[in-house]
Structure formats: structure tokens, C-alpha cells
Short mmCIF file of C-alpha atoms in Angstrom, two decimals:
data_model
loop_
_atom_site.label_atom_id
_atom_site.label_comp_id
_atom_site.label_asym_id
_atom_site.label_seq_id
_atom_site.Cartn_x
_atom_site.Cartn_y
_atom_site.Cartn_z
CA MET A 159 -8.36 0.34 0.91
CA TYR A 160 -9.00 -2.00 -2.02
CA LEU A 161 -8.15 -5.68 -1.74
CA ASN A 162 -5.10 -7.20 -3.37
CA SER A 163 -7.50 -9.48 -5.23
CA SER A 164 -8.82 -6.41 -7.07
CA PRO A 165 -8.26 -6.49 -10.85
CA TYR A 166 -6.63 -3.09 -10.38
CA VAL A 167 -3.60 -4.78 -8.78
CA LYS A 168 -3.12 -7.04 -11.79
CA HIS A 169 -3.59 -3.98 -14.00
CA THR A 170 -0.81 -2.02 -12.26
CA ARG A 171 1.58 -4.95 -12.47
CA ALA A 172 0.82 -5.39 -16.16
CA ARG A 173 1.40 -1.67 -16.76
CA ALA A 174 4.71 -1.84 -14.89
CA ARG A 175 5.75 -4.79 -17.06
CA GLN A 176 4.85 -2.90 -20.23
CA TYR A 177 6.81 0.17 -19.15
CA LEU A 178 9.93 -1.81 -18.24
CA MET A 179 9.84 -3.84 -21.45
CA ARG A 180 9.67 -0.65 -23.49
CA LYS A 181 12.24 1.22 -21.40
CA PHE A 182 14.93 -1.46 -21.14
CA GLY A 183 14.10 -3.84 -23.98
CA TRP A 184 13.40 -6.64 -21.54
CA THR A 185 11.22 -9.65 -22.19
CA ALA A 186 7.99 -9.92 -20.19
CA GLU A 187 9.66 -12.51 -17.94
CA GLU A 188 12.70 -10.29 -17.36
CA ALA A 189 10.50 -7.29 -16.59
CA ASP A 190 8.45 -9.25 -14.05
CA THR A 191 11.60 -10.65 -12.44
CA GLN A 192 13.13 -7.19 -12.04
CA ARG A 193 9.86 -5.71 -10.75
CA ARG A 194 9.58 -8.41 -8.09
CA ALA A 195 13.23 -7.99 -7.14
CA ALA A 196 12.70 -4.23 -6.80
CA LEU A 197 9.68 -4.73 -4.56
CA ALA A 198 11.63 -7.19 -2.41
CA ALA A 199 14.53 -4.75 -2.14
CA ARG A 200 12.65 -1.65 -0.98
CA ASN A 201 8.94 -2.57 -0.73
CA GLN A 202 8.39 0.18 -3.29
CA THR A 203 8.93 -0.68 -6.95
CA ALA A 204 10.28 2.67 -8.18
CA LEU A 205 12.85 3.06 -5.39
CA GLY A 206 13.70 -0.63 -5.65
CA LEU A 207 14.47 -0.38 -9.37
CA LYS A 208 16.80 2.52 -8.72
CA ALA A 209 18.44 0.62 -5.86
CA LEU A 210 19.09 -2.24 -8.28
CA GLY A 211 20.91 0.18 -10.57
CA HIS A 212 18.25 0.79 -13.21
CA ASP A 213 18.10 4.38 -14.49
CA LEU A 214 14.52 5.51 -15.01
CA ASP A 215 12.23 8.46 -14.44
CA THR A 216 10.41 7.30 -11.32
CA ASP A 217 7.64 9.90 -11.68
CA GLU A 218 6.90 8.79 -15.24
CA PHE A 219 7.05 5.13 -14.24
CA VAL A 220 4.63 5.45 -11.31
CA LEU A 221 2.13 7.58 -13.22
CA TYR A 222 2.14 5.10 -16.11
CA MET A 223 1.83 2.09 -13.80
CA ARG A 224 -1.07 3.58 -11.83
CA GLU A 225 -3.07 5.01 -14.73
CA GLY A 226 -6.62 3.69 -15.13
CA GLU A 227 -7.91 3.61 -11.55
CA GLU A 228 -11.41 4.64 -12.65
CA GLU A 229 -11.78 1.49 -14.77
CA TYR A 230 -11.26 -0.86 -11.84
CA LEU A 231 -12.08 0.96 -8.59
CA LYS A 232 -15.72 1.83 -7.89
CA PRO A 233 -17.53 3.35 -4.90
CA ASP A 234 -17.58 0.88 -2.01
CA ILE A 235 -20.60 1.53 0.21
CA ALA A 236 -19.63 -1.00 2.90
CA LEU A 237 -16.09 0.35 3.13
CA ARG A 238 -17.34 3.91 3.42
CA ALA A 239 -19.81 2.98 6.15
CA THR A 240 -17.06 1.29 8.18
CA LEU A 241 -14.68 4.22 7.86
CA GLU A 242 -17.42 6.75 8.65
CA ALA A 243 -18.20 4.88 11.86
CA LEU A 244 -14.59 5.03 13.06
CA PRO A 245 -14.34 8.12 15.27
CA GLN A 246 -10.55 8.42 15.00
CA ARG A 247 -8.75 10.78 12.66
CA LYS A 248 -7.72 8.87 9.57
CA ILE A 249 -4.74 9.39 7.26
CA VAL A 250 -3.26 7.44 4.36
CA MET A 251 0.40 6.46 4.34
CA THR A 252 1.28 4.87 1.02
CA ASN A 253 4.41 3.99 -0.91
CA THR A 254 2.91 5.28 -4.14
CA ARG A 255 2.68 8.93 -5.08
CA GLU A 256 -0.03 11.12 -3.60
CA GLY A 257 -1.76 11.87 -6.91
CA PRO A 258 -2.59 8.24 -7.78
CA ALA A 259 -3.46 7.56 -4.13
CA ARG A 260 -5.97 10.41 -4.04
CA ARG A 261 -7.50 9.32 -7.34
CA ALA A 262 -7.92 5.78 -5.99
CA LEU A 263 -9.63 7.10 -2.84
CA ALA A 264 -11.94 9.23 -4.98
CA CYS A 265 -12.84 6.24 -7.16
CA LEU A 266 -13.75 4.28 -4.01
CA GLY A 267 -15.87 7.20 -2.81
CA ILE A 268 -13.94 7.72 0.44
CA ASP A 269 -11.51 10.56 -0.31
CA ASP A 270 -13.34 13.00 1.96
CA LEU A 271 -12.90 10.74 5.00
CA PHE A 272 -9.13 11.23 5.32
CA SER A 273 -7.43 14.24 6.82
CA GLY A 274 -4.19 13.63 4.95
CA VAL A 275 -2.44 11.54 2.32
CA TYR A 276 1.29 10.96 2.73
CA GLY A 277 2.99 9.18 -0.12
CA ALA A 278 6.19 8.88 -2.11
CA ASP A 279 6.36 12.61 -2.89
CA PHE A 280 6.34 13.43 0.83
CA MET A 281 8.57 10.55 1.98
CA GLY A 282 11.20 11.06 -0.71
CA ASP A 283 13.96 8.46 -0.53
CA THR A 284 12.32 6.66 2.39
CA CYS A 285 9.29 4.38 2.30
CA LYS A 286 7.48 1.80 4.39
CA PRO A 287 8.69 -0.28 6.22
CA GLU A 288 11.63 2.02 7.02
CA ASP A 289 11.53 3.65 10.45
CA ALA A 290 12.41 7.03 8.94
CA ALA A 291 9.28 6.97 6.78
CA PHE A 292 7.01 6.24 9.74
CA ALA A 293 8.74 8.90 11.83
CA ARG A 294 8.34 11.50 9.10
CA VAL A 295 4.62 10.84 8.67
CA LEU A 296 3.87 10.64 12.40
CA GLU A 297 5.60 13.97 12.95
CA ALA A 298 3.81 15.62 10.03
CA CYS A 299 0.36 14.65 11.27
CA GLY A 300 1.15 15.27 14.94
CA ALA A 301 0.59 11.67 16.02
CA GLU A 302 2.36 9.27 18.36
CA ALA A 303 3.05 5.65 17.48
CA ALA A 304 1.68 4.44 20.83
CA THR A 305 -1.75 5.94 20.13
CA SER A 306 -1.91 5.11 16.41
CA ALA A 307 -3.17 2.07 14.51
CA MET A 308 -1.87 0.81 11.17
CA PHE A 309 -3.94 -1.09 8.63
CA GLU A 310 -1.74 -3.11 6.28
CA ASP A 311 -1.75 -6.01 3.83
CA SER A 312 2.08 -5.91 3.79
CA LEU A 313 3.42 -8.09 6.58
CA ARG A 314 6.76 -6.28 6.49
CA ASN A 315 4.95 -3.03 7.20
CA VAL A 316 2.94 -4.62 10.00
CA ILE A 317 6.14 -5.83 11.66
CA ALA A 318 7.74 -2.40 11.39
CA ALA A 319 4.67 -0.61 12.74
CA LYS A 320 4.36 -3.00 15.69
CA LYS A 321 8.03 -2.57 16.59
CA LEU A 322 7.39 1.18 16.76
CA GLY A 323 4.59 0.58 19.26
CA MET A 324 1.57 0.95 16.98
CA THR A 325 -1.60 -1.14 17.11
CA THR A 326 -1.59 -3.28 13.97
CA MET A 327 -4.32 -4.66 11.74
CA PHE A 328 -3.08 -7.22 9.21
CA ILE A 329 -5.35 -7.50 6.19
CA ARG A 330 -4.85 -11.03 4.93
CA CYS A 331 -4.64 -11.48 1.18
CA GLU A 332 -3.98 -14.38 -1.14
CA ASP A 333 -1.12 -12.92 -3.13
CA GLU A 334 2.26 -14.38 -4.05
CA GLU A 335 3.99 -11.00 -3.62
CA VAL A 336 2.30 -9.37 -0.63
CA GLY A 337 1.36 -10.68 2.80
CA LEU A 338 2.49 -13.95 4.31
CA SER A 339 5.16 -14.49 1.66
CA GLU A 340 7.02 -11.33 2.67
CA ALA A 341 8.41 -12.32 6.05
CA GLY A 342 8.12 -15.21 8.49
CA GLY A 343 4.63 -16.24 7.51
CA GLU A 344 1.96 -17.12 10.03
CA ALA A 345 4.39 -17.00 12.96
CA ASP A 346 5.04 -13.31 12.29
CA VAL A 347 1.32 -12.65 11.91
CA GLN A 348 0.67 -14.04 15.37
CA THR A 349 3.61 -12.12 16.86
CA PHE A 350 3.14 -8.70 15.27
CA ALA A 351 -0.52 -8.37 14.22
CA ASP A 352 -2.97 -7.35 16.94
CA TYR A 353 -5.93 -7.98 14.64
CA LYS A 354 -6.26 -10.20 11.58
CA ILE A 355 -8.96 -9.37 9.07
CA HIS A 356 -9.62 -10.03 5.39
CA SER A 357 -10.93 -6.54 4.63
CA VAL A 358 -11.51 -3.26 6.42
CA THR A 359 -15.24 -3.96 6.35
CA GLU A 360 -14.66 -6.75 8.92
CA LEU A 361 -13.19 -4.31 11.42
CA ARG A 362 -16.37 -3.59 13.39
CA GLN A 363 -16.76 -7.28 14.16
CA ALA A 364 -13.05 -7.90 14.83
CA ALA A 365 -12.40 -4.79 16.94
CA PRO A 366 -15.68 -3.27 18.22
CA GLU A 367 -13.76 -1.31 20.88
CA LEU A 368 -12.38 0.97 18.18
CA PHE A 369 -15.87 2.24 17.40
CA ASN A 370 -16.66 3.53 20.91
#
């Protein structure tokens, strides 16, 4: 719900670097390289690090990386107004753990607008963009892909959601790790994204039919 340009994103990456440097004795450059490789491998840093063969306590890592939401995320009146106006049931599907996700929603002042939060604790060894993760969440909330919409700044997740039959909203972001750099770039955006916006607050203008 917050943009990838938020200082909170830089904060979480810096915290991940600090943790990995301390845990494995890596330099800052080595820690960043391994973090990026992990994200590329699984689209979820904790699972990606384990997939690369690094032994770490994923719960401890995620909680350390995500700590400090309240310093960077503040109530967003425009975001809340947009979400309140959407008549559809809303859930959060995230590759981070539910605790940090709920704290982030609370900091943004929108936690009461979602009927469920499904994260890494629920999905276990699966995560977006894996089909099994989407299937697990859709089943849990009693939804069908064909009648669901996915909001994403991860192009890999947009592609996966569209292939499952979901309506897709790609939130463009200028980020070297997320978005266009993840897959086939603009060609994939045009193929797999039904709507292209720069933030959720643009949704009413981009897709007024969703507000009927």
C-alpha cells in the first residue's frame, strides 16, 4: 500500500544488510549481492536466502528487517479514501510475515479496511508468484481468480496473477529491484497488466467501473 519510493523500503533493505553482515561476516557489498540474489530466486528474501543455502532464522531475520514501520509510515488520507470507496471485499496477500504487514497497515491508518491478511506465516514454503501460494490464499478467503483483482508493484506477481485469470493492476515504480526490471519490461506490462497506475490513489480515475 506504500510506494516503493518510500524511505521505509530503503530502511528495510539497510536493516537486511546489517543483519546479514552480522550473521555471516559479509561485507556490505556481499550482503547486498546475496539479498538481491535471494529476491531474484524466490521473490521473497528469507526463502530465497535459504534456497541459496544460507542457514538463518527466517523469523528473526524478517522481524529485524521490518522493524521501525512507525518511523516511516504515516496515515495516508488519500489512500484510505480510495480504499473506503471500493465496494469489494479487500484482503492483503504479502510475502512478508503477517505481524509486520498488519503493523504497516495500522501505521498507514487502513488496517480496519481489510478482511484478512495472508502472509509468509500462512503461505509457509510458498510465496508469490508461485501458483500454490495464490491457490492457498484464494481458497482460504473463498474467492475465485476470475472474479478477483490483484494490485502489485512486482511485475512477476502481475504476470502470475494474470495467468491465473485475475484482473491485474500494475503499480509502476522507479526501483532497480522491483517492477519493470523483474521480467520482460514494458512488453510484459502491456501483455499482463489490465491497468497501469503509479499509486492506488489513481485507481478511481484509471478504473471508475470498479467503484460502481
